[in-house]
CSV table of C-alpha atoms in Angstrom, one decimal:
chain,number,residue,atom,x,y,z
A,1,UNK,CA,64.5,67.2,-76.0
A,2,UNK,CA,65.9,66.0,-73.1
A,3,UNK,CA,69.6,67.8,-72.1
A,4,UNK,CA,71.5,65.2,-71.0
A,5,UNK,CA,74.9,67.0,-71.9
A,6,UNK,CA,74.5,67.8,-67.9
A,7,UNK,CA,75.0,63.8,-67.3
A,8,UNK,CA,78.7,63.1,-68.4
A,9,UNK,CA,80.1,61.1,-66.0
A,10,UNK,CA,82.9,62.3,-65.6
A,11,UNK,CA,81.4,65.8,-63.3
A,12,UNK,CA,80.6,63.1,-60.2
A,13,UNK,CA,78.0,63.3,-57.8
A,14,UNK,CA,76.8,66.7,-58.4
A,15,UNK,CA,76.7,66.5,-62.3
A,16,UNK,CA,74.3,64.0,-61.7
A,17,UNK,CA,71.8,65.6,-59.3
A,18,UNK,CA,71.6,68.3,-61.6
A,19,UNK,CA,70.9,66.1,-64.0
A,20,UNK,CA,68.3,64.4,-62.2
A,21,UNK,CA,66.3,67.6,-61.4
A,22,UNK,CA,67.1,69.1,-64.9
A,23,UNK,CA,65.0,66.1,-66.1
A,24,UNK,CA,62.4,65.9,-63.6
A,25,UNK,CA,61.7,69.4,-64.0
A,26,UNK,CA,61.4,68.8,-67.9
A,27,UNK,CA,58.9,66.0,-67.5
A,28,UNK,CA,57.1,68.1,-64.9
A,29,UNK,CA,56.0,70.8,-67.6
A,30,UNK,CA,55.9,68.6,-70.8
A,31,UNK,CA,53.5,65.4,-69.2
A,32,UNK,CA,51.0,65.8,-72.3
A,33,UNK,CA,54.4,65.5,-74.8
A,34,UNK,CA,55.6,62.5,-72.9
A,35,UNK,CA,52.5,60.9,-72.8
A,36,UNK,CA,52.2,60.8,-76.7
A,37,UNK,CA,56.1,59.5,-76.9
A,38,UNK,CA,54.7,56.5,-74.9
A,39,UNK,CA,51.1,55.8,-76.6
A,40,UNK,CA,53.4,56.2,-79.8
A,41,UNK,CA,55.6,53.7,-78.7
A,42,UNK,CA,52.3,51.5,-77.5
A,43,UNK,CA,51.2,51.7,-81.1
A,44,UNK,CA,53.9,50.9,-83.1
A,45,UNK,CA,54.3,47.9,-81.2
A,46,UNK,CA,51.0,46.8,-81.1
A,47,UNK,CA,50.9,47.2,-84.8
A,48,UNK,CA,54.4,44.9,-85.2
A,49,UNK,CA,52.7,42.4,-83.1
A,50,UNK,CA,49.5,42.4,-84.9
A,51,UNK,CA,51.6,42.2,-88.5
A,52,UNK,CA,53.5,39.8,-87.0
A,53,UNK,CA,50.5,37.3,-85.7
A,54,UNK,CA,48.5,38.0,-88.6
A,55,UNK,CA,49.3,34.8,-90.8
A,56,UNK,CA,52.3,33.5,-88.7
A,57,UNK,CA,53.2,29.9,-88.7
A,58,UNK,CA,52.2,27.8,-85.9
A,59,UNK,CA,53.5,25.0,-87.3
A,60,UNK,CA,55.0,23.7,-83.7
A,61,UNK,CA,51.9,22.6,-82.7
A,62,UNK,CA,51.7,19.7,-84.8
A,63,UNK,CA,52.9,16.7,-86.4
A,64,UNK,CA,51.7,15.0,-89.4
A,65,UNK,CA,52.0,11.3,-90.0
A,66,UNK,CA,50.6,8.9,-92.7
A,67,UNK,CA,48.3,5.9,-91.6
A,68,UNK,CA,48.5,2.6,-92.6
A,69,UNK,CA,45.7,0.0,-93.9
A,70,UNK,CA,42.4,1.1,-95.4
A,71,UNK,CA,39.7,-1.7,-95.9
A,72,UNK,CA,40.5,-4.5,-99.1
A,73,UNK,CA,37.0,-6.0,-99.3
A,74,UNK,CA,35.8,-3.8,-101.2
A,75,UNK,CA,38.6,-3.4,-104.8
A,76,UNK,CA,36.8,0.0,-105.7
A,77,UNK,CA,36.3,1.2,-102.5
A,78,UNK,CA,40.1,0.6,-102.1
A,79,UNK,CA,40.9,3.1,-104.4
A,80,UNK,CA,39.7,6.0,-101.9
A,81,UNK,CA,36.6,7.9,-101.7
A,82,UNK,CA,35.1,11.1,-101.3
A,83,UNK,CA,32.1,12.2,-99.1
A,84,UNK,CA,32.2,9.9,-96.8
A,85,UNK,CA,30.4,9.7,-93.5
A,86,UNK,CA,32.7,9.1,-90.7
A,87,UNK,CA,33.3,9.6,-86.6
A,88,UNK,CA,34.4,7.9,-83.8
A,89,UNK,CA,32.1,5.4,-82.0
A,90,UNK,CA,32.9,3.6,-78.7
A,91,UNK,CA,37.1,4.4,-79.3
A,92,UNK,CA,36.6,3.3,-83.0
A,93,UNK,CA,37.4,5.3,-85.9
A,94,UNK,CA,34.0,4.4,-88.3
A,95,UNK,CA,33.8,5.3,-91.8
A,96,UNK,CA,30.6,4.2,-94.3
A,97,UNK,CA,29.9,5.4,-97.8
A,98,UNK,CA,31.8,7.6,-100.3
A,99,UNK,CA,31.9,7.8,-103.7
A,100,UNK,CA,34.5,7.4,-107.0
A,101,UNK,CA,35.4,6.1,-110.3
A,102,UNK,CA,36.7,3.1,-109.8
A,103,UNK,CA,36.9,1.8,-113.1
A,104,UNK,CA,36.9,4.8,-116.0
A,105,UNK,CA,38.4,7.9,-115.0
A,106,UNK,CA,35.8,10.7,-115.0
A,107,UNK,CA,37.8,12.6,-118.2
A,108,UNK,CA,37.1,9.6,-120.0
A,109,UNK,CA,33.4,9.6,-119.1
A,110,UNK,CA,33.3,7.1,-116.7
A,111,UNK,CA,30.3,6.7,-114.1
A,112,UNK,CA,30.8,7.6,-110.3
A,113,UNK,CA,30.0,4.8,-107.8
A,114,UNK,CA,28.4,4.9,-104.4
A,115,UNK,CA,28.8,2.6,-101.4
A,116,UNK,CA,27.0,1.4,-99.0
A,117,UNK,CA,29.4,-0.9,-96.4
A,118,UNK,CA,30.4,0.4,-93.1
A,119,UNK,CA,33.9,-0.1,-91.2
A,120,UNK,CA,35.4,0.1,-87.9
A,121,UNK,CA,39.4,-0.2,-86.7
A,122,UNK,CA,40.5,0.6,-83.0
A,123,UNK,CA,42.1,4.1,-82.3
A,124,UNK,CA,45.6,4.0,-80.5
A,125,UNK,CA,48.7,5.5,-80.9
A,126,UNK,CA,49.8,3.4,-83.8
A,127,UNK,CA,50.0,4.2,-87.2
A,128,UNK,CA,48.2,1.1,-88.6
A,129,UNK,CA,44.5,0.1,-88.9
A,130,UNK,CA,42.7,-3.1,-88.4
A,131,UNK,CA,39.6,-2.4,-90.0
A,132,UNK,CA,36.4,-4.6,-89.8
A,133,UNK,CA,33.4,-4.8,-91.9
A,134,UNK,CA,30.7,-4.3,-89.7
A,135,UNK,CA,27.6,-3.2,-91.4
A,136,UNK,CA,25.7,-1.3,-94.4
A,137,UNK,CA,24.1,2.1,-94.9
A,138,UNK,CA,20.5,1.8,-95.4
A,139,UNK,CA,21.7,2.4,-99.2
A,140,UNK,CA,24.4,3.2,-100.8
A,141,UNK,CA,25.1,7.1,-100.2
A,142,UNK,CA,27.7,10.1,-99.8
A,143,UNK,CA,27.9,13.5,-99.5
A,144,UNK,CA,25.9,13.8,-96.0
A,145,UNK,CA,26.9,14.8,-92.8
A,146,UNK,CA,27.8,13.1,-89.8
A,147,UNK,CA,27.9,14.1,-86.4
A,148,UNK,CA,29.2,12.8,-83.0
A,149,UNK,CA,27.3,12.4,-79.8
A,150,UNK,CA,27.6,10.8,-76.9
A,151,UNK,CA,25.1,8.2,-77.9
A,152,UNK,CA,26.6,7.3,-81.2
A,153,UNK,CA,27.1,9.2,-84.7
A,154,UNK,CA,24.2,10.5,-86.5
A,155,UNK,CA,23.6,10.5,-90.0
A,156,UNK,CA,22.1,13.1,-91.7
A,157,UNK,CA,21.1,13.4,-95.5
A,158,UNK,CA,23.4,12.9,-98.9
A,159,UNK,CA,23.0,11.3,-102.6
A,160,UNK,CA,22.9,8.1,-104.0
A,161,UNK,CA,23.4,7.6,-107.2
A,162,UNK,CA,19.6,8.5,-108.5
A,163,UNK,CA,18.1,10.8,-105.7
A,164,UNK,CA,18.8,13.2,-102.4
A,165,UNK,CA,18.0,12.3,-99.4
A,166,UNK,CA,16.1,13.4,-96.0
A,167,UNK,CA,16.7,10.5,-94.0
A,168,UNK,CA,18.2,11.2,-90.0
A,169,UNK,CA,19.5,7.9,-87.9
A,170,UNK,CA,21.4,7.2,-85.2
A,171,UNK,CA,24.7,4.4,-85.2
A,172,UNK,CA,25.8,3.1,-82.0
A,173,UNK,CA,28.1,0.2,-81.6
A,174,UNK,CA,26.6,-2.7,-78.4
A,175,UNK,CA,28.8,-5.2,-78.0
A,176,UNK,CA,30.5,-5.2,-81.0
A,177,UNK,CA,27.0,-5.1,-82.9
A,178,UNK,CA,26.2,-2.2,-85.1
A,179,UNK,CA,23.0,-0.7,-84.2
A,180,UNK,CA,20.6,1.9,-86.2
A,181,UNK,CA,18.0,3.9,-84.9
A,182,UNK,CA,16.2,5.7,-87.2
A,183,UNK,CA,15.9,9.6,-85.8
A,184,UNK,CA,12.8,12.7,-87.3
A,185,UNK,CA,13.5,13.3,-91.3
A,186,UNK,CA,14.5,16.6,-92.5
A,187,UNK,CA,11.9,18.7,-94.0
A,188,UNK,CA,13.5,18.5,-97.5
A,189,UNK,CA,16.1,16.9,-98.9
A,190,UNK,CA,19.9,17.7,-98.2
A,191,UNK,CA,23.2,16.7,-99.5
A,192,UNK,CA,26.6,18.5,-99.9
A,193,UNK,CA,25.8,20.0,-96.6
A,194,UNK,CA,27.7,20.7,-93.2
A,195,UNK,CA,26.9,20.8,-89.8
A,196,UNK,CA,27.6,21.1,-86.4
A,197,UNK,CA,26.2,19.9,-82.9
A,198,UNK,CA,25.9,23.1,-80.1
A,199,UNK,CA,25.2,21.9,-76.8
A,200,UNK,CA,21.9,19.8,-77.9
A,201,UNK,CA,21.0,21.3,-81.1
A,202,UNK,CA,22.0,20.0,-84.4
A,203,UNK,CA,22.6,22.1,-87.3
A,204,UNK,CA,22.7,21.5,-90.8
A,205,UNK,CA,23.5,24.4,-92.8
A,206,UNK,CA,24.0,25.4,-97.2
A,207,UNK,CA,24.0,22.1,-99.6
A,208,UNK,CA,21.7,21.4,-102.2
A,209,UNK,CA,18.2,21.6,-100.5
A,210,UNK,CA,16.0,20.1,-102.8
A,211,UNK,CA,18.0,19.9,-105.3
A,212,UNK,CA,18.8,23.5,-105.5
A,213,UNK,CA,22.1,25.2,-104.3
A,214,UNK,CA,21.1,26.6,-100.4
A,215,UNK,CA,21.8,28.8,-97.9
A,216,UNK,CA,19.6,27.4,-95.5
A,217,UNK,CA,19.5,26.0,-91.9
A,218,UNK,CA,18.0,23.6,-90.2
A,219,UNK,CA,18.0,22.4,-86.5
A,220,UNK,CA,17.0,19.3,-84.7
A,221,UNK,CA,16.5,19.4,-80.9
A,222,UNK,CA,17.8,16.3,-79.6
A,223,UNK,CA,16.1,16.4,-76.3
A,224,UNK,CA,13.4,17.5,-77.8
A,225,UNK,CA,13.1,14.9,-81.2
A,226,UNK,CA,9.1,15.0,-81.5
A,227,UNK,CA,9.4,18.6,-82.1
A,228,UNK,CA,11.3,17.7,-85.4
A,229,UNK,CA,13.5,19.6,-87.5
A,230,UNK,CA,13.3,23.3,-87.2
A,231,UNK,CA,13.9,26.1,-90.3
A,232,UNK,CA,17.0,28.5,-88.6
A,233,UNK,CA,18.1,31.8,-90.3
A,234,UNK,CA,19.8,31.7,-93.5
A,235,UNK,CA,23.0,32.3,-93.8
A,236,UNK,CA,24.0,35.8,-95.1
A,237,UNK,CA,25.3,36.6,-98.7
A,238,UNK,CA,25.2,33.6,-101.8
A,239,UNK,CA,23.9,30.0,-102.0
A,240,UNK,CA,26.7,27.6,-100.0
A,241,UNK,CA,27.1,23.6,-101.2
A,242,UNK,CA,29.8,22.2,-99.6
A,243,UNK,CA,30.9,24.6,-96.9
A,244,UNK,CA,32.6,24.2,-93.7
A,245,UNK,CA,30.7,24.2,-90.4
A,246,UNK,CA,32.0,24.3,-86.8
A,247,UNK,CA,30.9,24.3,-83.4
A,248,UNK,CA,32.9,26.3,-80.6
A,249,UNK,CA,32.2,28.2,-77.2
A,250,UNK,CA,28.1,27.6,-77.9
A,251,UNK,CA,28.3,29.2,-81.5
A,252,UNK,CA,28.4,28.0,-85.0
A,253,UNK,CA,30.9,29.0,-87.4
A,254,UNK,CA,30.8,28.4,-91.5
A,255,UNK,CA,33.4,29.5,-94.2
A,256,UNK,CA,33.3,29.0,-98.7
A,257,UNK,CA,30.8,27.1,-99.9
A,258,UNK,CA,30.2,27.1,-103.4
A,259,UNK,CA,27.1,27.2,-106.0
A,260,UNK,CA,27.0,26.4,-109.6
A,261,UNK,CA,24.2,28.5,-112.2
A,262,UNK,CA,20.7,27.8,-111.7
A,263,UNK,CA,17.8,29.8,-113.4
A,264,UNK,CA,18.3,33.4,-112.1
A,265,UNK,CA,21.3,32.8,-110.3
A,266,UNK,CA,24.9,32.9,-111.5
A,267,UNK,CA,27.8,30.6,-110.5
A,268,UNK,CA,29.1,32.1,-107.0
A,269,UNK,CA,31.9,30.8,-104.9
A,270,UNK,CA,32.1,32.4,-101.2
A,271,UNK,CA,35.4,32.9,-99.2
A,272,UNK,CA,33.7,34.6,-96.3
A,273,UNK,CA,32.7,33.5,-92.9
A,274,UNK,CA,30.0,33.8,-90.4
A,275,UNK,CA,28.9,33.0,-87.1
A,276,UNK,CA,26.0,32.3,-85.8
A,277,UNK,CA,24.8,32.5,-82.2
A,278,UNK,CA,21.6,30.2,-81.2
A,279,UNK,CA,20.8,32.8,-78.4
A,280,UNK,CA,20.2,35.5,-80.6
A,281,UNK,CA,19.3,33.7,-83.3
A,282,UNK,CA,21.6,36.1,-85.7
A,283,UNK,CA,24.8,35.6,-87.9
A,284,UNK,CA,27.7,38.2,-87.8
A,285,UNK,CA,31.1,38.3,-90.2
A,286,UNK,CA,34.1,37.0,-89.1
A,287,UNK,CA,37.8,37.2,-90.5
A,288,UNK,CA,37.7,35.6,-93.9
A,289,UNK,CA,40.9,32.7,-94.3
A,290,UNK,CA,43.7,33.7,-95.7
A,291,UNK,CA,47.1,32.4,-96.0
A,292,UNK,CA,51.0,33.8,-94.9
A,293,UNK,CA,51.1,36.1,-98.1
A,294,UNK,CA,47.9,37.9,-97.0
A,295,UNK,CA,45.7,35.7,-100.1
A,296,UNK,CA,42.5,35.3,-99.2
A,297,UNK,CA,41.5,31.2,-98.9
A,298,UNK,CA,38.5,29.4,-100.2
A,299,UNK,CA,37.4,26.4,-97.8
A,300,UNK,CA,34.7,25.0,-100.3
A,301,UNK,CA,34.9,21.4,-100.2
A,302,UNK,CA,37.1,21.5,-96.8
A,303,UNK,CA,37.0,20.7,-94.1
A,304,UNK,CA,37.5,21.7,-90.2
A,305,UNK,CA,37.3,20.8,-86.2
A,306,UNK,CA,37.5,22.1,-83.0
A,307,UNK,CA,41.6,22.3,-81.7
A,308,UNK,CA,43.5,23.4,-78.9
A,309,UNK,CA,41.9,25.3,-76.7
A,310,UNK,CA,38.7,27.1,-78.4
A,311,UNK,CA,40.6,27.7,-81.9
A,312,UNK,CA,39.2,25.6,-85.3
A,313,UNK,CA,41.5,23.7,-87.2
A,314,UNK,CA,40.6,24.1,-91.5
A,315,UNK,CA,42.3,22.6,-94.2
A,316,UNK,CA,41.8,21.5,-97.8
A,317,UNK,CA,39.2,22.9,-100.2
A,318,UNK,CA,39.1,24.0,-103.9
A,319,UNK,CA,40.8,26.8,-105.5
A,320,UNK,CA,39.2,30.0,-105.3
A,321,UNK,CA,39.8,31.5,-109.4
A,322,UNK,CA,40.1,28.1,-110.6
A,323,UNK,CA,37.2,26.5,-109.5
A,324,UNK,CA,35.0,29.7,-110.1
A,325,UNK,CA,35.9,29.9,-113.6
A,326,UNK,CA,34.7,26.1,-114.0
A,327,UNK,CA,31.4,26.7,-112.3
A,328,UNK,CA,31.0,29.8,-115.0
A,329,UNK,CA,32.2,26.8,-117.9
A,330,UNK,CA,35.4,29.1,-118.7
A,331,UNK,CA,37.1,26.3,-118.0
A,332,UNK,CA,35.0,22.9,-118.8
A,333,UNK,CA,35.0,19.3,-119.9
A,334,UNK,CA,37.6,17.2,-120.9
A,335,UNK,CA,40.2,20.0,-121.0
A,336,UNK,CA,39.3,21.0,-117.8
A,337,UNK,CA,39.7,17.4,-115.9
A,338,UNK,CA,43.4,16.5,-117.9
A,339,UNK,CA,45.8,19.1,-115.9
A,340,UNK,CA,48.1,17.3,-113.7
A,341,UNK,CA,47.1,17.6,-109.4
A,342,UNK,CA,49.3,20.6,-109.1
A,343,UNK,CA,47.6,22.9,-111.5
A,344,UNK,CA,43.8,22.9,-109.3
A,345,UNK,CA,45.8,24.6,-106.3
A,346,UNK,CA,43.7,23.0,-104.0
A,347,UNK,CA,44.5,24.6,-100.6
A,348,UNK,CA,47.7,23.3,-99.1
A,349,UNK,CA,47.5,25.7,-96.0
A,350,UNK,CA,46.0,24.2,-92.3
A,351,UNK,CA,44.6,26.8,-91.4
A,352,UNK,CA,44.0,27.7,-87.4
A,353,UNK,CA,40.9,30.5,-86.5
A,354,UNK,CA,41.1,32.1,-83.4
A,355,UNK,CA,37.7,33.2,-82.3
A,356,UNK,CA,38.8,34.9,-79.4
A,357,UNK,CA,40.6,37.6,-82.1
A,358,UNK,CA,39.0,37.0,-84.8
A,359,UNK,CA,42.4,36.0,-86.0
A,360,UNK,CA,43.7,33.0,-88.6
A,361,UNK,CA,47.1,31.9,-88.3
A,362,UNK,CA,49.1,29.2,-90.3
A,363,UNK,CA,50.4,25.6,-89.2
A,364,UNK,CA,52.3,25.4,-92.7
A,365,UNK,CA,51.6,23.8,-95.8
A,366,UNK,CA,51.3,20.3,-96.2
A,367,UNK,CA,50.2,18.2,-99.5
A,368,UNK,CA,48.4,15.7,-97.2
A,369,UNK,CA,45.7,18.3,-96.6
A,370,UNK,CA,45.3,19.6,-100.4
A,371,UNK,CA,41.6,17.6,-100.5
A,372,UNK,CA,38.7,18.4,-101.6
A,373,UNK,CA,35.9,16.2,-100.2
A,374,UNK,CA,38.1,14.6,-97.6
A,375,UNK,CA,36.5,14.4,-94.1
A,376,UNK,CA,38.1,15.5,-91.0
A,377,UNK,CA,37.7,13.5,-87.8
A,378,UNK,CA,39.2,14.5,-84.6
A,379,UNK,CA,39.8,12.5,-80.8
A,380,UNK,CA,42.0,13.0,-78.0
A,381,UNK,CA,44.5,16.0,-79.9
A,382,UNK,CA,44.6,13.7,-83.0
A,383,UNK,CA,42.9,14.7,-86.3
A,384,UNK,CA,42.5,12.3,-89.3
A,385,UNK,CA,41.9,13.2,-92.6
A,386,UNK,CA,40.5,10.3,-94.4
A,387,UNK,CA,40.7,10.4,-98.3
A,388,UNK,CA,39.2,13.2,-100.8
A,389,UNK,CA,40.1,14.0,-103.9
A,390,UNK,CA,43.5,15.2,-105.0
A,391,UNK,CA,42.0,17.0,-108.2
A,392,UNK,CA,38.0,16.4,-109.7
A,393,UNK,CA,37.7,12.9,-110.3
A,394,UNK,CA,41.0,11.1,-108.7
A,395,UNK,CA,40.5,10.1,-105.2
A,396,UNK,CA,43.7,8.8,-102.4
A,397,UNK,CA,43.0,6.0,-100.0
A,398,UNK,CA,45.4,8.0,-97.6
A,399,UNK,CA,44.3,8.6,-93.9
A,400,UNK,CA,46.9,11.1,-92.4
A,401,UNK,CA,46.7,12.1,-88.7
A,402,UNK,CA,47.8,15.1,-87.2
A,403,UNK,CA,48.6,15.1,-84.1
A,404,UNK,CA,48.5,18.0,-81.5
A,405,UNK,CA,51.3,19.1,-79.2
A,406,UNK,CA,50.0,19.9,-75.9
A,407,UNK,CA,51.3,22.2,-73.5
């Protein structure tokens, strides 16, 4: 150790020279000692930094607020949805479609309804919607994905209420008049998808393809649209309906997803993530969610976005144990669907990834984003979630909005 008994103050100037040299000449002849005190010191911190980072709240870069006015036309449709397709078109906030039980709860048997109208209502800074009837879907449909471009949303796939679908087309709003153009078919049928645009490639990924539970992908080149859709490589590991897929940086990202039995295949929930880079034309693991506690997250039947600067913004999705056990039928039928919202633990986290780290972090918890089936749209640093389910079969009309904090 250092001998710093030569540096009492009290023996003046030359008490401390001799200290000085006493200590120069120590760290002359023990460098290699000194040099693992300060990597030691390096570590540790690096390691309280890392602990600390790992799971922290963010939670000051955001506020939440609830929106006001859904569409009336419609008295089932009023009651909130799931599945819907949705985006922004021409600074309009459009959402078509969904699905519920408007009339018999599901534990009493009751049949789900689809719909088929579309809506717009203005985007500002207000809390409250003017919405306006301004079309129909081809037919009434769900469960599909749809993706923004600078020509208008795209449409791609979903379930009506008898069948699957493989049908691709283009919205665009012209002077106030709702326009379709129809775009190239998928291959096969697709619902319970995602899917994400990357530069101008379009990527549909997991769902039910054909009817069976998927981990396939599919692109469509959207300069190129007579070259049709394209078969990608599959996504690693188990069957995925109802992951979540986002674009950032030029790659593709996808957490959970979910698959119930089929012949030769057991029930499988994923909590694992992946991304995929169109260069290579290879997926590789990334940091699986997880909440403050260390718990590892399911984002099966989430949802997610771009935020910030180059991080993704998750939230919602079914309970990992829970919902596992009732794809196995451990937990089933009427029994199953009478626990009050509470007892599903749907996520309650908003989660934020940080590619550059491979890192997730926490903005809180907040019952607003305990969905499963809600859609996510995002503009300008706000982010709507629009309706979902609060547990299987009950559906919210609510649209909350988070809103960024730039700084």
């Amino acid at each position: 150790m250092l001998c710093l008994r030569w540096c009492n103050p009290f023996l003046g100037q030359a008490g401390w020279l001799i200290c000085f040299w006493h200590t120069f000449y120590y760290l002359l002849h023990h460098e290699n000692m000194i040099r693992k005190i300060i990597y030691g010191v390096y570590a540790i911190l690096g390691m309280m930094t890392m602990a600390a980072c790992s799971g922290q709240s963010d939670a000051s870069e955001i506020s939440l607020e609830k929106m006001h006015g859904f569409p009336t036309e419609n008295t089932g449709f009023l009651k909130g949805v799931s599945a819907l397709y949705a985006g922004v078109i021409e600074g309009n906030l459009l959402i078509a479609g969904g699905c519920n039980f408007p009339d018999i709860p599901v534990v009493d048997g009751g049949k789900k309804a689809y719909y088929r109208d579309i809506y717009i209502a203005p985007l500002s800074n207000d809390t409250a919607f003017e919405w306006k009837k301004i079309g129909q879907l081809p037919q009434a449909a769900a469960y599909g994905v749809t993706i923004s471009t600078e020509k208008g949303l795209i449409c791609v796939g979903g379930t009506t209420a008898t069948h699957s679908l493989s049908d691709v087309f283009l919205l665009s709003l012209q002077k106030d008049t709702l326009k379709r153009e129809t775009l190239p078919s998928l291959p096969v049928t697709m619902d319970n998808m995602a899917g994400a645009l990357v530069g101008h490639s379009l990527y549909i990924v997991g769902g039910n393809v054909n009817g069976i539970p998927s981990s396939a992908m599919y692109m469509l080149d959207l300069l190129d649209l007579s070259g049709g859709w394209k078969r990608e490589t599959d996504i690693p590991g188990e069957p995925r309906v109802q992951p979540v897929c986002v674009a950032q940086d030029g790659k593709l990202y996808v957490w959970g997803g979910f698959a119930p039995a089929v012949e030769g295949h057991q029930a499988s929930l994923s909590v694992d993530g992946y991304m995929y880079s169109p260069e290579t034309k290879e997926w590789s693991s990334v940091a699986t969610p997880y909440d403050a506690e260390g718990n590892e997250i399911s984002l099966g039947g989430g949802m997610g976005t771009s935020f910030g600067e180059g991080m993704i913004l998750c939230a919602g999705g079914v309970d990992k144990d829970i919902f596992l056990k009732a794809l196995q039928g451990i937990y089933a039928g009427k029994e199953y669907l009478s626990h009050p919202v509470e007892w599903y633990r749907f996520n309650r986290n908003l989660l934020l990834y940080h590619p550059q780290t491979d890192k997730w972090t926490t903005l809180g918890e907040y019952e607003q984003g305990a969905r499963a089936g809600a859609v996510i749209v995002s503009q300008d640093g706000f982010h709507y979630i629009i309706n979902g389910e609060l547990k299987p079969g009950i559906r919210t009309n609510e649209i909350n909005r988070i809103k960024e904090k730039r700084r």
